[in-house]
PDB file of C-alpha atoms in Angstrom:
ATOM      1  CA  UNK A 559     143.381  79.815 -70.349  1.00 77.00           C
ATOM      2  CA  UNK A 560     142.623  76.753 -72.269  1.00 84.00           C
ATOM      3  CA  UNK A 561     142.967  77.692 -75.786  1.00 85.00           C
ATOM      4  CA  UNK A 562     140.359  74.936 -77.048  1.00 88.00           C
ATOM      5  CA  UNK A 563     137.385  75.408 -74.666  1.00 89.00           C
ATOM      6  CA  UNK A 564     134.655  77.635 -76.008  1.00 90.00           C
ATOM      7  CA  UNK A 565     132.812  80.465 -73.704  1.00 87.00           C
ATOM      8  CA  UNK A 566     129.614  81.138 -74.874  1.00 85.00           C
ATOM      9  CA  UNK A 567     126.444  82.406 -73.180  1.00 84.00           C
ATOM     10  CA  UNK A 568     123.217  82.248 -75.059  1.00 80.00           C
ATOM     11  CA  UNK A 569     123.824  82.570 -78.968  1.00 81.00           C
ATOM     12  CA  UNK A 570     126.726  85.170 -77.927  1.00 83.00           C
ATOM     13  CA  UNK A 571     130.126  83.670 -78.635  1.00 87.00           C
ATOM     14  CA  UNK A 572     132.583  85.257 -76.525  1.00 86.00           C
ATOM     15  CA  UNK A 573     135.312  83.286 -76.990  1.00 87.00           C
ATOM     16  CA  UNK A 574     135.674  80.568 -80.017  1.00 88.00           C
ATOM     17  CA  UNK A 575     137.668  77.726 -80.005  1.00 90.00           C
ATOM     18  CA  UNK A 576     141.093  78.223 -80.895  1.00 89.00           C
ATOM     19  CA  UNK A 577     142.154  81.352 -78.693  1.00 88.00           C
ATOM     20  CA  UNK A 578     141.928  82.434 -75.214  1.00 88.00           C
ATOM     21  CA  UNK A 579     139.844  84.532 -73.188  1.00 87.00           C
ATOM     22  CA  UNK A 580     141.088  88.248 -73.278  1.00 87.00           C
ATOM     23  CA  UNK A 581     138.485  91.104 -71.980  1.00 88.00           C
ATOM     24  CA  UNK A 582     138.371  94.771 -71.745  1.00 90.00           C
ATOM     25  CA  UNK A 583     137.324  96.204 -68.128  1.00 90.00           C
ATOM     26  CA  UNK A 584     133.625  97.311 -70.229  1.00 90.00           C
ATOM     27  CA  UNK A 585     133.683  93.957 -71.448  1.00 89.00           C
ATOM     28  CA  UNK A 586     134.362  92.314 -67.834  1.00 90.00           C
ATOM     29  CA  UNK A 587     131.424  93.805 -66.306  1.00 91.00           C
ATOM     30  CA  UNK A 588     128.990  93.399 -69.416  1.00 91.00           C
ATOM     31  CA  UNK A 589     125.689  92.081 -68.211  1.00 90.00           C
ATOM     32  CA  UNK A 590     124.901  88.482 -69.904  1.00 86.00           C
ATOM     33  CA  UNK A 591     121.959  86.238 -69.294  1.00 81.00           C
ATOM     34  CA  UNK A 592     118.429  86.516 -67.250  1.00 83.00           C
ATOM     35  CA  UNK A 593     118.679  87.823 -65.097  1.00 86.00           C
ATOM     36  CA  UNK A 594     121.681  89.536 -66.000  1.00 87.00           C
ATOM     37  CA  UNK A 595     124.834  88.910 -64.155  1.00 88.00           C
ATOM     38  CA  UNK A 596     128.401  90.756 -65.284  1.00 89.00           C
ATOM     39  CA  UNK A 597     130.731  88.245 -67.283  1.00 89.00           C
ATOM     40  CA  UNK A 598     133.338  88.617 -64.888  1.00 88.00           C
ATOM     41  CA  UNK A 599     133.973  92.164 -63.002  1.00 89.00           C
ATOM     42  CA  UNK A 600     132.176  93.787 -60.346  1.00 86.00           C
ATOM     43  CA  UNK A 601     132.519  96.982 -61.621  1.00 88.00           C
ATOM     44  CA  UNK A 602     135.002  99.766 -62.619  1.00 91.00           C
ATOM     45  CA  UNK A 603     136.611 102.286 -60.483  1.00 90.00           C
ATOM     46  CA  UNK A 604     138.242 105.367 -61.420  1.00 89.00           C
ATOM     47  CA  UNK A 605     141.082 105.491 -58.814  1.00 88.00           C
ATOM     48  CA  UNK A 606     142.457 103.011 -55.611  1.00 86.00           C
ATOM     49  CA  UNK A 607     140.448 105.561 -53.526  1.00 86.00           C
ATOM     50  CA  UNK A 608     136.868 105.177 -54.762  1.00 87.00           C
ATOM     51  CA  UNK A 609     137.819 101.242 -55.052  1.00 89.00           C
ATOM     52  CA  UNK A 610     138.354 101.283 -51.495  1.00 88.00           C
ATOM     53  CA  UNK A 611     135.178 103.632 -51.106  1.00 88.00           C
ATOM     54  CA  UNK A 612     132.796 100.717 -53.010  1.00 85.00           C
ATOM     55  CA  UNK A 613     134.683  98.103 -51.035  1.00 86.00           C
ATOM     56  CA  UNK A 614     134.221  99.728 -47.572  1.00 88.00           C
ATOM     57  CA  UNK A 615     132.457 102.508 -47.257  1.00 84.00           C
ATOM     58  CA  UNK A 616     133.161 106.192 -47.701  1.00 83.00           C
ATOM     59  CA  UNK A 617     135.033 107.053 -44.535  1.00 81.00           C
ATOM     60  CA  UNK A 618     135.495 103.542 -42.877  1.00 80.00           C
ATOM     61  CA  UNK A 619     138.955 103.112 -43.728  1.00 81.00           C
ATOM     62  CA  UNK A 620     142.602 104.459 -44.417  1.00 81.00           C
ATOM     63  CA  UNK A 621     144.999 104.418 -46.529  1.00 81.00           C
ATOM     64  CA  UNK A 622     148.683 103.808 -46.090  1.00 84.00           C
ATOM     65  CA  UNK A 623     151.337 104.072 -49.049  1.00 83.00           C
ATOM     66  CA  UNK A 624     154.372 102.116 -49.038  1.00 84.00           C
ATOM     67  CA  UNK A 625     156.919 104.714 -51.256  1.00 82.00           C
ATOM     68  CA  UNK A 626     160.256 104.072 -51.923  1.00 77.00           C
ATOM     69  CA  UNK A 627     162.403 106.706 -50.183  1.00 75.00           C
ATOM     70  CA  UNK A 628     165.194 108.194 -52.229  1.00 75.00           C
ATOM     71  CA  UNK A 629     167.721 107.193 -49.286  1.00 70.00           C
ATOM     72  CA  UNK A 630     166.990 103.581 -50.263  1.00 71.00           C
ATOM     73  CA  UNK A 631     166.747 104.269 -54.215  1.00 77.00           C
ATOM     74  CA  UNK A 632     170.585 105.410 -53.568  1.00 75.00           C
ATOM     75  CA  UNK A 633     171.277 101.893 -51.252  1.00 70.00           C
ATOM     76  CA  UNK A 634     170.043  99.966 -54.040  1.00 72.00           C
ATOM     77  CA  UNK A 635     172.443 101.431 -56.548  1.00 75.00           C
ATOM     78  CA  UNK A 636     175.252 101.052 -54.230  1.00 73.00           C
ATOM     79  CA  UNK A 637     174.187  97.615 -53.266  1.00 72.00           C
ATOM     80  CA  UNK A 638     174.360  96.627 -57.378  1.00 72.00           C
ATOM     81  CA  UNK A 639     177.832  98.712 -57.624  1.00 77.00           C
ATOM     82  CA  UNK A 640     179.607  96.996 -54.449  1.00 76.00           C
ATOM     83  CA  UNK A 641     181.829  94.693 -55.967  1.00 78.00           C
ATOM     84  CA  UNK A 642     183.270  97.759 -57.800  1.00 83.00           C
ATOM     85  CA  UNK A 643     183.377  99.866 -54.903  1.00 81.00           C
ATOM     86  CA  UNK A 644     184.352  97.356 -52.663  1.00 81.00           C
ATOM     87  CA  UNK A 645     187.614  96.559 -55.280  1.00 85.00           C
ATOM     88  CA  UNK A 646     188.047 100.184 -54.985  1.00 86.00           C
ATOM     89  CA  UNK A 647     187.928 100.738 -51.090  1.00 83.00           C
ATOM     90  CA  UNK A 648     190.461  97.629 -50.960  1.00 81.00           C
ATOM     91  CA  UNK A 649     193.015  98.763 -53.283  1.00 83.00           C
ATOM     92  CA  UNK A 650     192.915 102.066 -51.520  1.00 82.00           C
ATOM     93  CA  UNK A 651     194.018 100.281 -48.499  1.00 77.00           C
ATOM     94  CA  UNK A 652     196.805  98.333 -49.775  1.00 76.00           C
ATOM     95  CA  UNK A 653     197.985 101.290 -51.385  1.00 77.00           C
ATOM     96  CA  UNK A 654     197.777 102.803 -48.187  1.00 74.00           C
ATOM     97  CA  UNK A 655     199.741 100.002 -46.811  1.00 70.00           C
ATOM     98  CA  UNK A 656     202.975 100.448 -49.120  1.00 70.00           C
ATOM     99  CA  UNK A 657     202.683 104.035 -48.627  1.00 68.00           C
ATOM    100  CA  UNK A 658     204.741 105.804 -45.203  1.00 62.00           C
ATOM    101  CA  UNK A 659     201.974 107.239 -43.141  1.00 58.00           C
ATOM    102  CA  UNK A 660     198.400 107.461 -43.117  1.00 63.00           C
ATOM    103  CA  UNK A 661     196.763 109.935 -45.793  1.00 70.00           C
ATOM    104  CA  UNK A 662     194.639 109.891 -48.212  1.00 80.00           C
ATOM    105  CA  UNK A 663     194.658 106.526 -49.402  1.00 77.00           C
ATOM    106  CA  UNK A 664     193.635 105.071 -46.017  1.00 75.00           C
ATOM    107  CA  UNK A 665     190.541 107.538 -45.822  1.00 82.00           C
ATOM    108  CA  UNK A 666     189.411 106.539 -48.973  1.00 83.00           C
ATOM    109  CA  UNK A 667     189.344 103.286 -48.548  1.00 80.00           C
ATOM    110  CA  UNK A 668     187.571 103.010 -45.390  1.00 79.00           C
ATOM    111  CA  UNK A 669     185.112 105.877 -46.653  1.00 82.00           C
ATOM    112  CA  UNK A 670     184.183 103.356 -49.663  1.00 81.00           C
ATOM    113  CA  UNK A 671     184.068 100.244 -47.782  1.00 79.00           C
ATOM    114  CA  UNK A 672     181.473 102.564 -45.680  1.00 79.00           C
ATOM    115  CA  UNK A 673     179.645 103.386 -48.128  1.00 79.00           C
ATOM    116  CA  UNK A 674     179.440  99.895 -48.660  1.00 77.00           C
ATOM    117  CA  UNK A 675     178.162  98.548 -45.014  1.00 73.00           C
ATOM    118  CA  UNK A 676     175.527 101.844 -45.106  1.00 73.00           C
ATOM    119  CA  UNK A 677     173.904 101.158 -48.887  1.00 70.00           C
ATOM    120  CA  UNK A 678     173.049  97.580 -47.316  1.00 66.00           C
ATOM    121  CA  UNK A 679     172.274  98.893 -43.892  1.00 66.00           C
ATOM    122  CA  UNK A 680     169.844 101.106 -45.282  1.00 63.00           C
ATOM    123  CA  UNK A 681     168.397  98.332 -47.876  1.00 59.00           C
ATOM    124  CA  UNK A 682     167.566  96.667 -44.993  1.00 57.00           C
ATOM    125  CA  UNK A 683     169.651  93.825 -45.453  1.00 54.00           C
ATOM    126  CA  UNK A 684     172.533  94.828 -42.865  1.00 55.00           C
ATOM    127  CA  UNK A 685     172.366  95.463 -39.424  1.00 60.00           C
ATOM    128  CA  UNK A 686     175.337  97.067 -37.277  1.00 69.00           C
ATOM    129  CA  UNK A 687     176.518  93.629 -36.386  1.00 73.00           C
ATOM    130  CA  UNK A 688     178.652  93.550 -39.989  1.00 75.00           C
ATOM    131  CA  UNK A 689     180.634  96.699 -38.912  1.00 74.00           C
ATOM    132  CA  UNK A 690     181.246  95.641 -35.827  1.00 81.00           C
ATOM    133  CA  UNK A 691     182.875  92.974 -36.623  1.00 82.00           C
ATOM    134  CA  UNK A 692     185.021  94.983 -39.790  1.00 79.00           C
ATOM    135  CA  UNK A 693     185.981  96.803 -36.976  1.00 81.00           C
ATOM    136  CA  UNK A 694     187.586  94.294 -34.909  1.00 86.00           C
ATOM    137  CA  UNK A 695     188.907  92.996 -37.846  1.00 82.00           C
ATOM    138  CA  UNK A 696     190.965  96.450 -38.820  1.00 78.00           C
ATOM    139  CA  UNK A 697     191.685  96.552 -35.017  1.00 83.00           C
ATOM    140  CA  UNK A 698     194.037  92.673 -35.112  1.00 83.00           C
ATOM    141  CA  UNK A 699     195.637  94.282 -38.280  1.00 76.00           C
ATOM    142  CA  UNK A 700     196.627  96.840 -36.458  1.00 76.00           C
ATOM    143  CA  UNK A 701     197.748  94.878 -33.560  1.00 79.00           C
ATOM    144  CA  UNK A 702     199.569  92.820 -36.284  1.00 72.00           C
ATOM    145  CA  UNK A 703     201.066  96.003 -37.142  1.00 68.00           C
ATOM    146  CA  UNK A 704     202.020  98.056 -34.239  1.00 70.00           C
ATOM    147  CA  UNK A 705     202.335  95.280 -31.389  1.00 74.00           C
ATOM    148  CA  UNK A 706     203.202  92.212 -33.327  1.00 71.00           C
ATOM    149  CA  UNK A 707     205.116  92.870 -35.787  1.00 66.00           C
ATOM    150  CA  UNK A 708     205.842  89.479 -37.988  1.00 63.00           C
ATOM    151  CA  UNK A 709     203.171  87.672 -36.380  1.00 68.00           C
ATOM    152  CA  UNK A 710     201.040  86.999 -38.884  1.00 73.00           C
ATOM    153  CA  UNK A 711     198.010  85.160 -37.130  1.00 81.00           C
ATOM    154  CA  UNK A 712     196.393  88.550 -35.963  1.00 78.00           C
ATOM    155  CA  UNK A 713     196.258  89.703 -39.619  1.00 75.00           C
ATOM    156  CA  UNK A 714     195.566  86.754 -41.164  1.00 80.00           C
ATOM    157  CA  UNK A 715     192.534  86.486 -38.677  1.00 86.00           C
ATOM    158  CA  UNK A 716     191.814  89.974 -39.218  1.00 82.00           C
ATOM    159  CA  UNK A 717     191.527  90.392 -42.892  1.00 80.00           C
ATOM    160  CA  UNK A 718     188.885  87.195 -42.649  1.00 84.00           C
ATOM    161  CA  UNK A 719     186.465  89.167 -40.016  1.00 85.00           C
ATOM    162  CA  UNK A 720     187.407  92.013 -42.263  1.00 81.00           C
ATOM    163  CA  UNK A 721     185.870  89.821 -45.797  1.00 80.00           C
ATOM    164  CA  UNK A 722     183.788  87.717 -43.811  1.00 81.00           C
ATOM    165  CA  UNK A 723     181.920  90.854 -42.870  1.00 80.00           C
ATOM    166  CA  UNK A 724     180.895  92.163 -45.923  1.00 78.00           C
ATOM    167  CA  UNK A 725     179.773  89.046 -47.614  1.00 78.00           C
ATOM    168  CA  UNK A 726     177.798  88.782 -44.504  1.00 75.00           C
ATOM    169  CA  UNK A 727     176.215  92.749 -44.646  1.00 73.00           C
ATOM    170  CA  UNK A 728     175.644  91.173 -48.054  1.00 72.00           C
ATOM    171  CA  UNK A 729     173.116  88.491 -47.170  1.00 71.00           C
ATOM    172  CA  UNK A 730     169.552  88.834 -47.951  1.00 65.00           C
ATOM    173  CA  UNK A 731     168.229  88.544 -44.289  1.00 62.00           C
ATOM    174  CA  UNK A 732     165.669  89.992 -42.450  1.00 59.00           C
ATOM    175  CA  UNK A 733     165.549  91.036 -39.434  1.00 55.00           C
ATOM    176  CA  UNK A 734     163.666  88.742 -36.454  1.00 58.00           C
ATOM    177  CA  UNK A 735     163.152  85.792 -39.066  1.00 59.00           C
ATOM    178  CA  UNK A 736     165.670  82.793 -38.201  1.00 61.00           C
ATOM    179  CA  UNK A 737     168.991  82.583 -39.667  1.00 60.00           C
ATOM    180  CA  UNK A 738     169.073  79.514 -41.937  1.00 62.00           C
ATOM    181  CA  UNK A 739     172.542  79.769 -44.240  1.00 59.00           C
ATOM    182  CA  UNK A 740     172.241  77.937 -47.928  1.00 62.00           C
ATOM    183  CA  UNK A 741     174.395  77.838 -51.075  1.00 63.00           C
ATOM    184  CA  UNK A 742     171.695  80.063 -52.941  1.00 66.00           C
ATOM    185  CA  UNK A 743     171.871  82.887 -49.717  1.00 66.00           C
ATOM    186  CA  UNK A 744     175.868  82.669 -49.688  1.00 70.00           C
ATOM    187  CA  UNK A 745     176.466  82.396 -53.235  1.00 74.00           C
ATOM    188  CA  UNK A 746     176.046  86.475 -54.616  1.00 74.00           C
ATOM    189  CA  UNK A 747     177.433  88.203 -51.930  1.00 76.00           C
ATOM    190  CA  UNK A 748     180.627  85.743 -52.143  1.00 79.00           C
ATOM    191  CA  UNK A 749     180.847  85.964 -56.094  1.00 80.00           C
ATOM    192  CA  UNK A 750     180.941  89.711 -55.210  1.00 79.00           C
ATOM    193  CA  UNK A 751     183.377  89.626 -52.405  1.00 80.00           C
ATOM    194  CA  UNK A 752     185.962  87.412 -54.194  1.00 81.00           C
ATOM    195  CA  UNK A 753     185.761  89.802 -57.073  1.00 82.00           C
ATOM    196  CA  UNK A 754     186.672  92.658 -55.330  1.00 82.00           C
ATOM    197  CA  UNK A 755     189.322  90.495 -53.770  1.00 81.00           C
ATOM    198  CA  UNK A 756     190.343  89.926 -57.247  1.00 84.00           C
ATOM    199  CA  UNK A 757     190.069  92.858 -59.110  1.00 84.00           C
ATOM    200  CA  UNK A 758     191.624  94.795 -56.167  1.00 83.00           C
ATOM    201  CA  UNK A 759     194.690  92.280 -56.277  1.00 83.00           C
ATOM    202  CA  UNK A 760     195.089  92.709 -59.682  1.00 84.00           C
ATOM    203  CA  UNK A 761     195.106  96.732 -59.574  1.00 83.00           C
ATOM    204  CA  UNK A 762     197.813  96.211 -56.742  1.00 80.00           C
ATOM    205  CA  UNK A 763     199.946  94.430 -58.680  1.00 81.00           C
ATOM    206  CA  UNK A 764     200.220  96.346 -61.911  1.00 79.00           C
ATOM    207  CA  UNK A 765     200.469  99.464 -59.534  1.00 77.00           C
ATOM    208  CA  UNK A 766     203.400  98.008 -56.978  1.00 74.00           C
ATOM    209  CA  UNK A 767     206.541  98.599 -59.108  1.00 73.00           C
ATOM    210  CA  UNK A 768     205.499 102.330 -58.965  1.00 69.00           C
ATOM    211  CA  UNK A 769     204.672 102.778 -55.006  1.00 65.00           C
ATOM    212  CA  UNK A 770     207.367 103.997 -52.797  1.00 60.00           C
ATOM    213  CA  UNK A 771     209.239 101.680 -50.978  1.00 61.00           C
ATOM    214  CA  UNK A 772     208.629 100.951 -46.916  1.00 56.00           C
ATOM    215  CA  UNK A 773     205.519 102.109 -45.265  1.00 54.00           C
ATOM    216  CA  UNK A 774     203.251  99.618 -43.021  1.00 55.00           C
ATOM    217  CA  UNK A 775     203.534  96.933 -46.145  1.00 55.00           C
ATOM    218  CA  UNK A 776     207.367  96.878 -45.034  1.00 56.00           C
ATOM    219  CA  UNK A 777     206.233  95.226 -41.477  1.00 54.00           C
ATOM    220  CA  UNK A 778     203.547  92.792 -43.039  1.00 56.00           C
ATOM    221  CA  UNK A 779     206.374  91.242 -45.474  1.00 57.00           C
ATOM    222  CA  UNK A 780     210.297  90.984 -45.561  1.00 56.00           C
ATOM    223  CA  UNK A 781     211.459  93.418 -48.797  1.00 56.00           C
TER     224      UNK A 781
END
């Protein structure tokens, strides 16, 4: 690697000053000096399996390979499209909110915030503990809504568990290693929450002149 040193065995000049060392696999294992010796390789094998065979022996080992699945091919495009579908899933909701009744709008957006919690689940960077905790966050909204009415402390607590959980399915942890929070660990999978937040907020607002009046949003606020 350094440019100016000169490799040369014999009157052979393999590399000159001036340039650095680059070598073919033939060239690796060509035979220089007496007694000969190979530049650099060992020797060349055709395929991982008759590697392994040279290395050792034909039948002393196995061979395991580590494949991505196409379960987490799809978790990996859903975990780089979940500020999108996360904006989604909570617009649906607060659609769902202005809206009398529970249809559609409610079942998509707790099918896309699923979608969310399962691509990282199966990534392996999610556990069940994330939904758990979405859960009991849609379960003091409701509270809020049904037993509470005007409240405002269960749903204000609830709608943090609720984005508190899925910046933490977000975080790159593994499972059994310790738990050791940072501004680097936190940072993308808060960017990507308060984006959602955003974008979804946004979409709700150009959309609320043209939502009918009352539903559950008519309990959260006074119209």
């Amino acid at each position: 690697i350094d440019s100016e040193a000169v490799l040369k065995i014999g009157e052979e000049v393999i590399k000159p000053a001036g340039e650095l060392l680059s070598l073919t696999a033939a060239e690796a294992v060509k035979m220089y000096g007496k007694p000969p010796k190979p530049l650099l390789g060992a020797g060349i094998a055709e395929s991982v399996e008759e590697l392994i065979s040279k290395l050792h022996g034909a039948g002393e080992h196995g061979v395991t390979r580590l494949q991505t699945s196409w379960a987490e091919r799809v978790a990996q495009h859903i975990s780089w499209m979940a500020p999108v579908l996360m904006s989604l899933g909570m617009l649906a909701l607060l659609i769902e909110f202005k809206t009398p009744g529970f249809g559609i709008f409610g079942i998509t957006g707790l099918s896309l915030l699923a979608v969310v919690f399962m691509g990282h689940y199966v990534a392996g960077l999610s556990g069940h503990e994330p939904l758990v905790v979405f859960l009991l966050g849609v379960a003091l909204v409701a509270a809020e809504l049904f037993f509470f009415p005007g409240m405002m402390i269960p749903a204000l607590a609830g709608a943090a568990l609720m984005l508190g959980s899925l910046v933490w399915a977000m975080l790159d942890l593994w499972p059994g290693e310790a738990i050791s929070f940072s501004g680097d660990l936190l940072l993308k999978p808060l960017s990507s929450v308060l984006l959602a937040v955003f974008l979804a907020l946004v979409m709700f607002i150009a959309l609320f002149r043209y939502l009918p009046q009352g539903g559950v949003w008519g309990r959260l606020v006074l119209e």
